[in-house]
Amino acid sequence: MENPTIELLQKFIDELGRDLENVEKEIIINKYQTSDVHFRSIKEDHLRSLHDNYRNRITVVRYMLDELRWPKPEISERAVTSDHLL
């Protein structure tokens, strides 16, 4: 059985992915259906900001998942010798 935290984070990524897709659709709709150029520009800036925000969140959560799935082994001080430094 997988770690419940990993499952929860995976569900969170899935939700963020759906939200990201919705923002991408909204960007396209705004581009072709908003006639007021000034309003369209403001809305597009807002949607692009949301898009970047979702992408950044997904990146962070994926990093967290990687850390949980494949923890880095601890390196003891004795294991590091002059040969390792070359």
PDB file of C-alpha atoms in Angstrom:
ATOM      1  CA  MET A   1       0.000   0.000   0.000  1.00  0.00           C
ATOM      2  CA  GLU A   2       1.309   3.406  -0.911  1.00  0.00           C
ATOM      3  CA  ASN A   3       1.968   6.139   1.608  1.00  0.00           C
ATOM      4  CA  PRO A   4      -1.265   8.130   2.317  1.00  0.00           C
ATOM      5  CA  THR A   5       0.691  11.382   2.065  1.00  0.00           C
ATOM      6  CA  ILE A   6       1.870  10.437  -1.414  1.00  0.00           C
ATOM      7  CA  GLU A   7      -1.694   9.580  -2.446  1.00  0.00           C
ATOM      8  CA  LEU A   8      -2.951  12.908  -1.086  1.00  0.00           C
ATOM      9  CA  LEU A   9      -0.244  14.864  -2.894  1.00  0.00           C
ATOM     10  CA  GLN A  10      -0.998  12.999  -6.133  1.00  0.00           C
ATOM     11  CA  LYS A  11      -4.692  13.916  -5.824  1.00  0.00           C
ATOM     12  CA  PHE A  12      -3.654  17.529  -5.211  1.00  0.00           C
ATOM     13  CA  ILE A  13      -1.533  17.491  -8.387  1.00  0.00           C
ATOM     14  CA  ASP A  14      -4.496  16.071 -10.321  1.00  0.00           C
ATOM     15  CA  GLU A  15      -6.754  18.871  -9.030  1.00  0.00           C
ATOM     16  CA  LEU A  16      -4.153  21.510  -9.870  1.00  0.00           C
ATOM     17  CA  GLY A  17      -3.817  19.994 -13.344  1.00  0.00           C
ATOM     18  CA  ARG A  18      -7.569  20.295 -13.918  1.00  0.00           C
ATOM     19  CA  ASP A  19      -7.492  23.899 -12.685  1.00  0.00           C
ATOM     20  CA  LEU A  20      -4.553  24.609 -14.991  1.00  0.00           C
ATOM     21  CA  GLU A  21      -6.469  23.176 -17.963  1.00  0.00           C
ATOM     22  CA  ASN A  22      -9.468  25.358 -17.098  1.00  0.00           C
ATOM     23  CA  VAL A  23      -7.276  28.467 -16.991  1.00  0.00           C
ATOM     24  CA  GLU A  24      -5.769  27.533 -20.365  1.00  0.00           C
ATOM     25  CA  LYS A  25      -9.281  27.198 -21.828  1.00  0.00           C
ATOM     26  CA  GLU A  26     -10.250  30.542 -20.289  1.00  0.00           C
ATOM     27  CA  ILE A  27      -7.203  32.184 -21.906  1.00  0.00           C
ATOM     28  CA  ILE A  28      -8.330  30.952 -25.333  1.00  0.00           C
ATOM     29  CA  ILE A  29     -11.953  31.980 -24.750  1.00  0.00           C
ATOM     30  CA  ASN A  30     -10.847  35.421 -23.555  1.00  0.00           C
ATOM     31  CA  LYS A  31      -8.661  35.861 -26.626  1.00  0.00           C
ATOM     32  CA  TYR A  32     -11.499  35.281 -29.089  1.00  0.00           C
ATOM     33  CA  GLN A  33     -14.668  36.281 -27.246  1.00  0.00           C
ATOM     34  CA  THR A  34     -13.797  39.451 -25.364  1.00  0.00           C
ATOM     35  CA  SER A  35     -14.312  42.434 -27.637  1.00  0.00           C
ATOM     36  CA  ASP A  36     -13.068  45.203 -25.305  1.00  0.00           C
ATOM     37  CA  VAL A  37      -9.312  45.281 -25.963  1.00  0.00           C
ATOM     38  CA  HIS A  38      -8.458  46.959 -22.645  1.00  0.00           C
ATOM     39  CA  PHE A  39     -10.540  44.511 -20.601  1.00  0.00           C
ATOM     40  CA  ARG A  40      -9.193  41.581 -22.619  1.00  0.00           C
ATOM     41  CA  SER A  41      -5.620  42.661 -21.853  1.00  0.00           C
ATOM     42  CA  ILE A  42      -6.303  42.995 -18.123  1.00  0.00           C
ATOM     43  CA  LYS A  43      -8.074  39.646 -18.010  1.00  0.00           C
ATOM     44  CA  GLU A  44      -5.298  37.963 -19.996  1.00  0.00           C
ATOM     45  CA  ASP A  45      -2.673  39.278 -17.568  1.00  0.00           C
ATOM     46  CA  HIS A  46      -4.715  37.900 -14.679  1.00  0.00           C
ATOM     47  CA  LEU A  47      -5.167  34.521 -16.379  1.00  0.00           C
ATOM     48  CA  ARG A  48      -1.462  34.293 -17.256  1.00  0.00           C
ATOM     49  CA  SER A  49      -0.639  35.010 -13.614  1.00  0.00           C
ATOM     50  CA  LEU A  50      -3.017  32.235 -12.508  1.00  0.00           C
ATOM     51  CA  HIS A  51      -1.492  29.909 -15.095  1.00  0.00           C
ATOM     52  CA  ASP A  52       2.032  30.540 -13.786  1.00  0.00           C
ATOM     53  CA  ASN A  53       0.819  30.126 -10.211  1.00  0.00           C
ATOM     54  CA  TYR A  54      -0.697  26.706 -10.937  1.00  0.00           C
ATOM     55  CA  ARG A  55       2.393  25.554 -12.820  1.00  0.00           C
ATOM     56  CA  ASN A  56       4.614  26.611  -9.924  1.00  0.00           C
ATOM     57  CA  ARG A  57       2.398  24.813  -7.408  1.00  0.00           C
ATOM     58  CA  ILE A  58       2.471  21.633  -9.473  1.00  0.00           C
ATOM     59  CA  THR A  59       6.267  21.827  -9.686  1.00  0.00           C
ATOM     60  CA  VAL A  60       6.587  22.208  -5.910  1.00  0.00           C
ATOM     61  CA  VAL A  61       4.196  19.350  -5.155  1.00  0.00           C
ATOM     62  CA  ARG A  62       5.973  17.081  -7.665  1.00  0.00           C
ATOM     63  CA  TYR A  63       9.252  17.880  -5.927  1.00  0.00           C
ATOM     64  CA  MET A  64       7.675  16.980  -2.578  1.00  0.00           C
ATOM     65  CA  LEU A  65       6.429  13.695  -4.057  1.00  0.00           C
ATOM     66  CA  ASP A  66       9.884  12.870  -5.381  1.00  0.00           C
ATOM     67  CA  GLU A  67      11.373  13.511  -1.954  1.00  0.00           C
ATOM     68  CA  LEU A  68       8.833  11.195  -0.334  1.00  0.00           C
ATOM     69  CA  ARG A  69       9.191   8.436  -2.911  1.00  0.00           C
ATOM     70  CA  TRP A  70      12.963   8.464  -3.244  1.00  0.00           C
ATOM     71  CA  PRO A  71      14.550   9.844  -0.077  1.00  0.00           C
ATOM     72  CA  LYS A  72      18.203  10.743  -0.391  1.00  0.00           C
ATOM     73  CA  PRO A  73      20.524   8.379   1.486  1.00  0.00           C
ATOM     74  CA  GLU A  74      22.392   9.901   4.375  1.00  0.00           C
ATOM     75  CA  ILE A  75      26.137  10.181   3.823  1.00  0.00           C
ATOM     76  CA  SER A  76      28.233   9.672   6.903  1.00  0.00           C
ATOM     77  CA  GLU A  77      31.327  11.777   7.426  1.00  0.00           C
ATOM     78  CA  ARG A  78      33.488   8.638   7.426  1.00  0.00           C
ATOM     79  CA  ALA A  79      32.274   7.668   3.964  1.00  0.00           C
ATOM     80  CA  VAL A  80      33.767  10.818   2.476  1.00  0.00           C
ATOM     81  CA  THR A  81      37.463  10.294   1.846  1.00  0.00           C
ATOM     82  CA  SER A  82      40.000  12.151  -0.192  1.00  0.00           C
ATOM     83  CA  ASP A  83      39.244   9.748  -3.076  1.00  0.00           C
ATOM     84  CA  HIS A  84      35.663  11.024  -3.179  1.00  0.00           C
ATOM     85  CA  LEU A  85      36.837  14.607  -3.440  1.00  0.00           C
ATOM     86  CA  LEU A  86      38.795  14.029  -6.663  1.00  0.00           C
TER      87      LEU A  86
END
